């Protein structure tokens, strides 16, 4: 029943163009990546995950990757200056002209200020016809986050995400689609997770106030089933209200 409600909302939204910037904000494990993928399909705008871009740089051994790895491995944020150059490069690409979904950026108040200035100053003419940036904040219970993060596994071949506690594969540690051995992100190990959550509380949570004061914060209950979160996110973006 829930999914047909979601489909109905999505059906209407297919008509919408020029969504503008959508910022997904919440702790690690809140479901930003999962929801970003639905939004990407619904609106036809790209998902920009700074975590994914950094991991790609690490695996390709670029200069940025070498610098970022030290921070990422210990669960702390990569310095803002490194992130700005990367974000500016990605946001300037042609697929961003009608909007984009930011997943994991901005993550500090200076990054949010940088983004406002960047979007205001750059020649983002096409974004002027779009809606103003909306910020969707996912609120999730701390214990639920721990369960999501410690249980998260992914398939290195097809990218499918599992959770050994909540959505396990049919055969332990093997992908249902292609049988590849599942992997765990290095920073999803329990000692790094607590660092990441502390970093979120200290550096990212103040962003809620930053965006609330500017009337842009839409708060969503991220503890609900994933389809319900999706329909709340879609409605919040369409109607600009918290649910
Ligand atoms: P994520 O995949 O979003 O959980 O990010 C993984 C790691 O990448 C984080 O723990 C940080 O070390 C780094 N990272 C990702 N995005 C940012 C950002 N916007 N600012 C600083 N560090 C970031």
mmCIF file of N, CA and C in Angstrom, residues 94-218:
data_model
loop_
_atom_site.group_PDB
_atom_site.id
_atom_site.type_symbol
_atom_site.label_atom_id
_atom_site.label_comp_id
_atom_site.label_asym_id
_atom_site.label_seq_id
_atom_site.Cartn_x
_atom_site.Cartn_y
_atom_site.Cartn_z
ATOM 1 N N UNK A 94 28.191 19.579 -16.805
ATOM 2 C CA UNK A 94 26.963 19.906 -17.548
ATOM 3 C C UNK A 94 25.708 19.255 -16.979
ATOM 4 N N UNK A 95 25.840 18.091 -16.357
ATOM 5 C CA UNK A 95 24.625 17.399 -15.888
ATOM 6 C C UNK A 95 24.001 18.073 -14.662
ATOM 7 N N UNK A 96 24.644 19.128 -14.133
ATOM 8 C CA UNK A 96 24.121 19.790 -12.926
ATOM 9 C C UNK A 96 23.238 21.000 -13.236
ATOM 10 N N UNK A 97 22.992 21.275 -14.514
ATOM 11 C CA UNK A 97 22.343 22.549 -14.857
ATOM 12 C C UNK A 97 20.918 22.693 -14.344
ATOM 13 N N UNK A 98 20.203 21.586 -14.150
ATOM 14 C CA UNK A 98 18.806 21.673 -13.699
ATOM 15 C C UNK A 98 18.651 21.254 -12.241
ATOM 16 N N UNK A 99 19.778 21.035 -11.591
ATOM 17 C CA UNK A 99 19.708 20.625 -10.194
ATOM 18 C C UNK A 99 20.609 19.425 -9.929
ATOM 19 N N UNK A 100 20.754 19.097 -8.674
ATOM 20 C CA UNK A 100 21.616 17.984 -8.264
ATOM 21 C C UNK A 100 21.275 17.631 -6.828
ATOM 22 N N UNK A 101 21.628 16.417 -6.449
ATOM 23 C CA UNK A 101 21.352 15.948 -5.090
ATOM 24 C C UNK A 101 22.685 15.825 -4.370
ATOM 25 N N UNK A 102 22.867 16.604 -3.355
ATOM 26 C CA UNK A 102 24.129 16.546 -2.611
ATOM 27 C C UNK A 102 23.969 15.581 -1.448
ATOM 28 N N UNK A 103 24.843 14.588 -1.407
ATOM 29 C CA UNK A 103 24.763 13.531 -0.402
ATOM 30 C C UNK A 103 26.095 13.547 0.359
ATOM 31 N N UNK A 104 26.053 14.127 1.563
ATOM 32 C CA UNK A 104 27.289 14.181 2.359
ATOM 33 C C UNK A 104 28.060 15.480 2.178
ATOM 34 N N UNK A 105 27.471 16.470 1.560
ATOM 35 C CA UNK A 105 28.069 17.794 1.386
ATOM 36 C C UNK A 105 26.936 18.810 1.316
ATOM 37 N N UNK A 106 26.991 19.957 2.005
ATOM 38 C CA UNK A 106 28.028 20.357 2.954
ATOM 39 C C UNK A 106 27.920 19.580 4.268
ATOM 40 N N UNK A 107 29.040 19.551 4.972
ATOM 41 C CA UNK A 107 29.104 18.783 6.212
ATOM 42 C C UNK A 107 29.610 19.633 7.376
ATOM 43 N N UNK A 108 29.979 20.871 7.073
ATOM 44 C CA UNK A 108 30.399 21.800 8.133
ATOM 45 C C UNK A 108 29.770 23.155 7.794
ATOM 46 N N UNK A 109 29.681 24.046 8.801
ATOM 47 C CA UNK A 109 29.102 25.369 8.527
ATOM 48 C C UNK A 109 29.949 26.123 7.488
ATOM 49 N N UNK A 110 31.298 26.110 7.581
ATOM 50 C CA UNK A 110 32.066 26.770 6.508
ATOM 51 C C UNK A 110 31.756 26.188 5.119
ATOM 52 N N UNK A 111 31.533 24.874 5.031
ATOM 53 C CA UNK A 111 31.195 24.290 3.716
ATOM 54 C C UNK A 111 29.845 24.812 3.228
ATOM 55 N N UNK A 112 28.886 24.991 4.145
ATOM 56 C CA UNK A 112 27.556 25.501 3.751
ATOM 57 C C UNK A 112 27.679 26.940 3.250
ATOM 58 N N UNK A 113 28.497 27.734 3.930
ATOM 59 C CA UNK A 113 28.701 29.128 3.514
ATOM 60 C C UNK A 113 29.372 29.154 2.146
ATOM 61 N N UNK A 114 30.381 28.280 1.993
ATOM 62 C CA UNK A 114 31.080 28.185 0.700
ATOM 63 C C UNK A 114 30.082 27.851 -0.407
ATOM 64 N N UNK A 115 29.183 26.877 -0.146
ATOM 65 C CA UNK A 115 28.232 26.449 -1.171
ATOM 66 C C UNK A 115 27.286 27.589 -1.540
ATOM 67 N N UNK A 116 26.780 28.311 -0.539
ATOM 68 C CA UNK A 116 25.884 29.439 -0.830
ATOM 69 C C UNK A 116 26.581 30.445 -1.734
ATOM 70 N N UNK A 117 27.824 30.759 -1.411
ATOM 71 C CA UNK A 117 28.576 31.730 -2.211
ATOM 72 C C UNK A 117 28.823 31.185 -3.615
ATOM 73 N N UNK A 118 29.208 29.933 -3.673
ATOM 74 C CA UNK A 118 29.516 29.312 -4.973
ATOM 75 C C UNK A 118 28.291 29.329 -5.877
ATOM 76 N N UNK A 119 27.132 28.919 -5.335
ATOM 77 C CA UNK A 119 25.919 28.862 -6.160
ATOM 78 C C UNK A 119 25.451 30.273 -6.537
ATOM 79 N N UNK A 120 25.680 31.223 -5.626
ATOM 80 C CA UNK A 120 25.279 32.602 -5.901
ATOM 81 C C UNK A 120 26.167 33.271 -6.934
ATOM 82 N N UNK A 121 27.465 33.031 -6.848
ATOM 83 C CA UNK A 121 28.405 33.752 -7.711
ATOM 84 C C UNK A 121 28.629 33.117 -9.068
ATOM 85 N N UNK A 122 28.562 31.798 -9.101
ATOM 86 C CA UNK A 122 28.879 31.125 -10.355
ATOM 87 C C UNK A 122 27.815 31.421 -11.392
ATOM 88 N N UNK A 123 28.166 31.151 -12.625
ATOM 89 C CA UNK A 123 27.189 31.411 -13.688
ATOM 90 C C UNK A 123 26.183 30.261 -13.747
ATOM 91 N N UNK A 124 25.441 30.060 -12.653
ATOM 92 C CA UNK A 124 24.434 29.002 -12.638
ATOM 93 C C UNK A 124 23.117 29.572 -13.139
ATOM 94 N N UNK A 125 23.150 30.158 -14.344
ATOM 95 C CA UNK A 125 21.963 30.811 -14.894
ATOM 96 C C UNK A 125 20.768 29.865 -14.908
ATOM 97 N N UNK A 126 21.013 28.627 -15.311
ATOM 98 C CA UNK A 126 19.893 27.693 -15.467
ATOM 99 C C UNK A 126 19.227 27.400 -14.129
ATOM 100 N N UNK A 127 20.000 27.474 -13.059
ATOM 101 C CA UNK A 127 19.419 27.176 -11.738
ATOM 102 C C UNK A 127 18.445 28.272 -11.306
ATOM 103 N N UNK A 128 18.548 29.445 -11.947
ATOM 104 C CA UNK A 128 17.654 30.552 -11.565
ATOM 105 C C UNK A 128 16.194 30.210 -11.879
ATOM 106 N N UNK A 129 15.964 29.337 -12.869
ATOM 107 C CA UNK A 129 14.591 28.923 -13.199
ATOM 108 C C UNK A 129 14.117 27.782 -12.302
ATOM 109 N N UNK A 130 14.992 27.314 -11.440
ATOM 110 C CA UNK A 130 14.658 26.164 -10.602
ATOM 111 C C UNK A 130 14.214 26.636 -9.221
ATOM 112 N N UNK A 131 13.799 25.686 -8.420
ATOM 113 C CA UNK A 131 13.426 26.031 -7.039
ATOM 114 C C UNK A 131 14.685 26.368 -6.243
ATOM 115 N N UNK A 132 14.523 27.149 -5.161
ATOM 116 C CA UNK A 132 15.684 27.402 -4.313
ATOM 117 C C UNK A 132 16.137 26.095 -3.640
ATOM 118 N N UNK A 133 17.359 26.093 -3.169
ATOM 119 C CA UNK A 133 17.894 24.877 -2.544
ATOM 120 C C UNK A 133 17.012 24.431 -1.373
ATOM 121 N N UNK A 134 16.743 23.130 -1.310
ATOM 122 C CA UNK A 134 16.048 22.604 -0.128
ATOM 123 C C UNK A 134 17.006 21.674 0.611
ATOM 124 N N UNK A 135 16.860 21.651 1.911
ATOM 125 C CA UNK A 135 17.740 20.831 2.739
ATOM 126 C C UNK A 135 16.873 19.832 3.493
ATOM 127 N N UNK A 136 17.099 18.542 3.232
ATOM 128 C CA UNK A 136 16.301 17.506 3.872
ATOM 129 C C UNK A 136 17.154 16.850 4.955
ATOM 130 N N UNK A 137 16.683 16.966 6.185
ATOM 131 C CA UNK A 137 17.454 16.401 7.296
ATOM 132 C C UNK A 137 16.795 15.102 7.783
ATOM 133 N N UNK A 138 17.575 14.020 7.848
ATOM 134 C CA UNK A 138 17.070 12.732 8.331
ATOM 135 C C UNK A 138 17.410 12.580 9.802
ATOM 136 N N UNK A 139 16.376 12.353 10.610
ATOM 137 C CA UNK A 139 16.627 12.142 12.033
ATOM 138 C C UNK A 139 16.479 10.645 12.333
ATOM 139 N N UNK A 140 17.545 10.040 12.872
ATOM 140 C CA UNK A 140 17.537 8.593 13.111
ATOM 141 C C UNK A 140 18.071 8.310 14.516
ATOM 142 N N UNK A 141 17.429 7.359 15.187
ATOM 143 C CA UNK A 141 17.835 6.947 16.525
ATOM 144 C C UNK A 141 19.277 6.401 16.512
ATOM 145 N N UNK A 142 20.052 6.743 17.554
ATOM 146 C CA UNK A 142 21.479 6.395 17.610
ATOM 147 C C UNK A 142 21.706 4.878 17.488
ATOM 148 N N UNK A 143 20.894 4.071 18.224
ATOM 149 C CA UNK A 143 21.100 2.618 18.180
ATOM 150 C C UNK A 143 20.771 2.044 16.806
ATOM 151 N N UNK A 144 19.776 2.634 16.156
ATOM 152 C CA UNK A 144 19.427 2.181 14.800
ATOM 153 C C UNK A 144 20.597 2.465 13.853
ATOM 154 N N UNK A 145 21.255 3.617 14.047
ATOM 155 C CA UNK A 145 22.407 3.957 13.198
ATOM 156 C C UNK A 145 23.524 2.933 13.371
ATOM 157 N N UNK A 146 23.789 2.568 14.649
ATOM 158 C CA UNK A 146 24.855 1.599 14.901
ATOM 159 C C UNK A 146 24.560 0.280 14.199
ATOM 160 N N UNK A 147 23.293 -0.143 14.271
ATOM 161 C CA UNK A 147 22.912 -1.405 13.648
ATOM 162 C C UNK A 147 23.054 -1.322 12.115
ATOM 163 N N UNK A 148 22.652 -0.174 11.564
ATOM 164 C CA UNK A 148 22.759 -0.021 10.105
ATOM 165 C C UNK A 148 24.218 -0.014 9.651
ATOM 166 N N UNK A 149 25.065 0.696 10.416
ATOM 167 C CA UNK A 149 26.461 0.854 9.973
ATOM 168 C C UNK A 149 27.279 -0.417 10.192
ATOM 169 N N UNK A 150 27.106 -1.061 11.364
ATOM 170 C CA UNK A 150 27.918 -2.263 11.613
ATOM 171 C C UNK A 150 27.482 -3.407 10.704
ATOM 172 N N UNK A 151 26.192 -3.402 10.291
ATOM 173 C CA UNK A 151 25.692 -4.508 9.459
ATOM 174 C C UNK A 151 25.833 -4.271 7.962
ATOM 175 N N UNK A 152 26.260 -3.053 7.556
ATOM 176 C CA UNK A 152 26.271 -2.723 6.115
ATOM 177 C C UNK A 152 27.359 -3.503 5.367
ATOM 178 N N UNK A 153 26.967 -4.141 4.277
ATOM 179 C CA UNK A 153 27.902 -4.821 3.374
ATOM 180 C C UNK A 153 27.489 -4.452 1.960
ATOM 181 N N UNK A 154 28.445 -4.514 1.019
ATOM 182 C CA UNK A 154 28.059 -4.226 -0.366
ATOM 183 C C UNK A 154 28.737 -5.184 -1.317
ATOM 184 N N UNK A 155 28.150 -5.281 -2.493
ATOM 185 C CA UNK A 155 28.713 -6.157 -3.524
ATOM 186 C C UNK A 155 29.670 -5.317 -4.373
ATOM 187 N N UNK A 156 30.951 -5.715 -4.455
ATOM 188 C CA UNK A 156 31.904 -4.919 -5.241
ATOM 189 C C UNK A 156 31.618 -5.000 -6.738
ATOM 190 N N UNK A 157 30.806 -5.985 -7.171
ATOM 191 C CA UNK A 157 30.535 -6.142 -8.602
ATOM 192 C C UNK A 157 29.335 -5.311 -9.038
ATOM 193 N N UNK A 158 28.184 -5.481 -8.342
ATOM 194 C CA UNK A 158 26.974 -4.767 -8.823
ATOM 195 C C UNK A 158 26.600 -3.584 -7.928
ATOM 196 N N UNK A 159 27.251 -3.426 -6.790
ATOM 197 C CA UNK A 159 26.995 -2.265 -5.929
ATOM 198 C C UNK A 159 25.810 -2.435 -4.986
ATOM 199 N N UNK A 160 25.121 -3.596 -5.054
ATOM 200 C CA UNK A 160 23.944 -3.780 -4.183
ATOM 201 C C UNK A 160 24.353 -3.747 -2.709
ATOM 202 N N UNK A 161 23.497 -3.086 -1.916
ATOM 203 C CA UNK A 161 23.792 -2.934 -0.488
ATOM 204 C C UNK A 161 22.952 -3.925 0.318
ATOM 205 N N UNK A 162 23.577 -4.567 1.313
ATOM 206 C CA UNK A 162 22.875 -5.486 2.215
ATOM 207 C C UNK A 162 23.081 -4.998 3.646
ATOM 208 N N UNK A 163 22.331 -5.627 4.562
ATOM 209 C CA UNK A 163 22.620 -5.414 5.977
ATOM 210 C C UNK A 163 22.501 -6.762 6.664
ATOM 211 N N UNK A 164 23.582 -7.207 7.294
ATOM 212 C CA UNK A 164 23.577 -8.562 7.855
ATOM 213 C C UNK A 164 22.536 -8.712 8.973
ATOM 214 N N UNK A 165 22.156 -7.596 9.616
ATOM 215 C CA UNK A 165 21.118 -7.688 10.658
ATOM 216 C C UNK A 165 19.719 -7.508 10.066
ATOM 217 N N UNK A 166 19.579 -6.574 9.130
ATOM 218 C CA UNK A 166 18.237 -6.145 8.722
ATOM 219 C C UNK A 166 17.800 -6.657 7.345
ATOM 220 N N UNK A 167 18.750 -6.815 6.443
ATOM 221 C CA UNK A 167 18.409 -7.279 5.080
ATOM 222 C C UNK A 167 19.553 -8.145 4.575
ATOM 223 N N UNK A 168 19.704 -9.365 5.181
ATOM 224 C CA UNK A 168 20.870 -10.191 4.834
ATOM 225 C C UNK A 168 20.733 -10.837 3.456
ATOM 226 N N UNK A 169 21.872 -11.207 2.850
ATOM 227 C CA UNK A 169 21.798 -11.943 1.582
ATOM 228 C C UNK A 169 21.278 -13.364 1.856
ATOM 229 N N UNK A 170 20.809 -14.042 0.795
ATOM 230 C CA UNK A 170 20.276 -15.406 0.998
ATOM 231 C C UNK A 170 21.371 -16.345 1.505
ATOM 232 N N UNK A 171 22.566 -16.258 0.897
ATOM 233 C CA UNK A 171 23.714 -17.054 1.360
ATOM 234 C C UNK A 171 24.638 -16.085 2.097
ATOM 235 N N UNK A 172 25.036 -16.408 3.347
ATOM 236 C CA UNK A 172 25.848 -15.455 4.097
ATOM 237 C C UNK A 172 27.072 -14.979 3.309
ATOM 238 N N UNK A 173 27.294 -13.653 3.326
ATOM 239 C CA UNK A 173 28.468 -13.023 2.717
ATOM 240 C C UNK A 173 28.580 -13.137 1.196
ATOM 241 N N UNK A 174 27.499 -13.543 0.523
ATOM 242 C CA UNK A 174 27.537 -13.649 -0.953
ATOM 243 C C UNK A 174 26.403 -12.817 -1.543
ATOM 244 N N UNK A 175 26.708 -12.131 -2.653
ATOM 245 C CA UNK A 175 25.675 -11.321 -3.301
ATOM 246 C C UNK A 175 24.598 -12.216 -3.925
ATOM 247 N N UNK A 176 23.317 -11.853 -3.707
ATOM 248 C CA UNK A 176 22.196 -12.618 -4.275
ATOM 249 C C UNK A 176 22.212 -12.562 -5.799
ATOM 250 N N UNK A 177 22.694 -11.440 -6.355
ATOM 251 C CA UNK A 177 22.609 -11.260 -7.813
ATOM 252 C C UNK A 177 23.717 -12.010 -8.543
ATOM 253 N N UNK A 178 24.961 -11.886 -8.054
ATOM 254 C CA UNK A 178 26.065 -12.464 -8.834
ATOM 255 C C UNK A 178 27.015 -13.338 -8.023
ATOM 256 N N UNK A 179 26.699 -13.578 -6.745
ATOM 257 C CA UNK A 179 27.505 -14.493 -5.931
ATOM 258 C C UNK A 179 28.847 -13.937 -5.468
ATOM 259 N N UNK A 180 29.159 -12.661 -5.794
ATOM 260 C CA UNK A 180 30.456 -12.098 -5.365
ATOM 261 C C UNK A 180 30.528 -12.044 -3.843
ATOM 262 N N UNK A 181 31.732 -12.252 -3.265
ATOM 263 C CA UNK A 181 31.869 -12.091 -1.815
ATOM 264 C C UNK A 181 31.610 -10.632 -1.428
ATOM 265 N N UNK A 182 30.774 -10.411 -0.419
ATOM 266 C CA UNK A 182 30.428 -9.038 -0.027
ATOM 267 C C UNK A 182 31.584 -8.401 0.735
ATOM 268 N N UNK A 183 31.663 -7.074 0.664
ATOM 269 C CA UNK A 183 32.724 -6.361 1.374
ATOM 270 C C UNK A 183 32.127 -5.373 2.380
ATOM 271 N N UNK A 184 32.953 -5.029 3.362
ATOM 272 C CA UNK A 184 32.549 -4.032 4.363
ATOM 273 C C UNK A 184 33.456 -2.822 4.190
ATOM 274 N N UNK A 185 32.864 -1.618 4.212
ATOM 275 C CA UNK A 185 33.678 -0.398 4.118
ATOM 276 C C UNK A 185 34.618 -0.327 5.312
ATOM 277 N N UNK A 186 35.867 0.105 5.066
ATOM 278 C CA UNK A 186 36.861 0.154 6.148
ATOM 279 C C UNK A 186 36.349 1.015 7.307
ATOM 280 N N UNK A 187 35.614 2.103 6.972
ATOM 281 C CA UNK A 187 35.174 2.988 8.060
ATOM 282 C C UNK A 187 33.835 2.562 8.659
ATOM 283 N N UNK A 188 33.329 1.386 8.276
ATOM 284 C CA UNK A 188 32.125 0.846 8.933
ATOM 285 C C UNK A 188 32.509 -0.111 10.064
ATOM 286 N N UNK A 189 33.789 -0.182 10.419
ATOM 287 C CA UNK A 189 34.184 -1.013 11.573
ATOM 288 C C UNK A 189 33.887 -0.219 12.834
ATOM 289 N N UNK A 190 33.560 -0.973 13.905
ATOM 290 C CA UNK A 190 32.935 -0.336 15.062
ATOM 291 C C UNK A 190 33.761 0.793 15.692
ATOM 292 N N UNK A 191 35.085 0.660 15.725
ATOM 293 C CA UNK A 191 35.901 1.713 16.349
ATOM 294 C C UNK A 191 35.875 3.018 15.529
ATOM 295 N N UNK A 192 35.811 2.875 14.196
ATOM 296 C CA UNK A 192 35.769 4.075 13.340
ATOM 297 C C UNK A 192 34.366 4.695 13.358
ATOM 298 N N UNK A 193 33.353 3.849 13.468
ATOM 299 C CA UNK A 193 31.969 4.353 13.465
ATOM 300 C C UNK A 193 31.762 5.358 14.592
ATOM 301 N N UNK A 194 32.272 5.048 15.792
ATOM 302 C CA UNK A 194 32.016 5.971 16.905
ATOM 303 C C UNK A 194 32.691 7.322 16.641
ATOM 304 N N UNK A 195 33.877 7.307 16.003
ATOM 305 C CA UNK A 195 34.547 8.567 15.620
ATOM 306 C C UNK A 195 33.688 9.347 14.635
ATOM 307 N N UNK A 196 33.135 8.633 13.635
ATOM 308 C CA UNK A 196 32.327 9.298 12.598
ATOM 309 C C UNK A 196 31.087 9.934 13.214
ATOM 310 N N UNK A 197 30.467 9.223 14.160
ATOM 311 C CA UNK A 197 29.254 9.777 14.771
ATOM 312 C C UNK A 197 29.590 10.989 15.648
ATOM 313 N N UNK A 198 30.745 10.929 16.313
ATOM 314 C CA UNK A 198 31.171 12.093 17.133
ATOM 315 C C UNK A 198 31.424 13.295 16.237
ATOM 316 N N UNK A 199 32.106 13.030 15.114
ATOM 317 C CA UNK A 199 32.417 14.094 14.146
ATOM 318 C C UNK A 199 31.117 14.730 13.629
ATOM 319 N N UNK A 200 30.116 13.883 13.385
ATOM 320 C CA UNK A 200 28.822 14.385 12.898
ATOM 321 C C UNK A 200 28.204 15.334 13.934
ATOM 322 N N UNK A 201 28.170 14.871 15.203
ATOM 323 C CA UNK A 201 27.561 15.693 16.272
ATOM 324 C C UNK A 201 28.255 17.044 16.365
ATOM 325 N N UNK A 202 29.590 17.000 16.321
ATOM 326 C CA UNK A 202 30.361 18.218 16.560
ATOM 327 C C UNK A 202 30.333 19.162 15.359
ATOM 328 N N UNK A 203 30.544 18.607 14.168
ATOM 329 C CA UNK A 203 30.764 19.481 13.005
ATOM 330 C C UNK A 203 29.544 19.653 12.104
ATOM 331 N N UNK A 204 28.681 18.612 12.024
ATOM 332 C CA UNK A 204 27.599 18.677 11.030
ATOM 333 C C UNK A 204 26.275 19.117 11.630
ATOM 334 N N UNK A 205 25.998 18.677 12.862
ATOM 335 C CA UNK A 205 24.718 19.029 13.469
ATOM 336 C C UNK A 205 24.463 20.545 13.515
ATOM 337 N N UNK A 206 25.497 21.384 13.743
ATOM 338 C CA UNK A 206 25.248 22.831 13.720
ATOM 339 C C UNK A 206 24.668 23.343 12.392
ATOM 340 N N UNK A 207 24.782 22.538 11.331
ATOM 341 C CA UNK A 207 24.194 22.946 10.053
ATOM 342 C C UNK A 207 22.675 23.039 10.130
ATOM 343 N N UNK A 208 22.067 22.254 11.053
ATOM 344 C CA UNK A 208 20.600 22.283 11.180
ATOM 345 C C UNK A 208 20.167 23.713 11.493
ATOM 346 N N UNK A 209 20.842 24.348 12.432
ATOM 347 C CA UNK A 209 20.507 25.726 12.805
ATOM 348 C C UNK A 209 20.766 26.690 11.658
ATOM 349 N N UNK A 210 21.905 26.454 10.987
ATOM 350 C CA UNK A 210 22.280 27.313 9.850
ATOM 351 C C UNK A 210 21.142 27.346 8.825
ATOM 352 N N UNK A 211 20.622 26.159 8.466
ATOM 353 C CA UNK A 211 19.577 26.104 7.440
ATOM 354 C C UNK A 211 18.193 26.436 8.005
ATOM 355 N N UNK A 212 17.976 26.114 9.283
ATOM 356 C CA UNK A 212 16.675 26.437 9.891
ATOM 357 C C UNK A 212 16.470 27.952 9.890
ATOM 358 N N UNK A 213 17.530 28.681 10.278
ATOM 359 C CA UNK A 213 17.448 30.145 10.326
ATOM 360 C C UNK A 213 17.152 30.733 8.949
ATOM 361 N N UNK A 214 17.563 30.021 7.907
ATOM 362 C CA UNK A 214 17.332 30.516 6.541
ATOM 363 C C UNK A 214 16.044 29.955 5.952
ATOM 364 N N UNK A 215 15.264 29.239 6.795
ATOM 365 C CA UNK A 215 13.958 28.725 6.364
ATOM 366 C C UNK A 215 14.031 27.623 5.328
ATOM 367 N N UNK A 216 15.147 26.895 5.308
ATOM 368 C CA UNK A 216 15.294 25.902 4.249
ATOM 369 C C UNK A 216 15.288 24.457 4.760
ATOM 370 N N UNK A 217 15.157 24.258 6.074
ATOM 371 C CA UNK A 217 15.322 22.913 6.628
ATOM 372 C C UNK A 217 14.005 22.145 6.641
ATOM 373 N N UNK A 218 14.007 20.958 6.039
ATOM 374 C CA UNK A 218 12.839 20.074 6.051
ATOM 375 C C UNK A 218 13.241 18.827 6.832
#
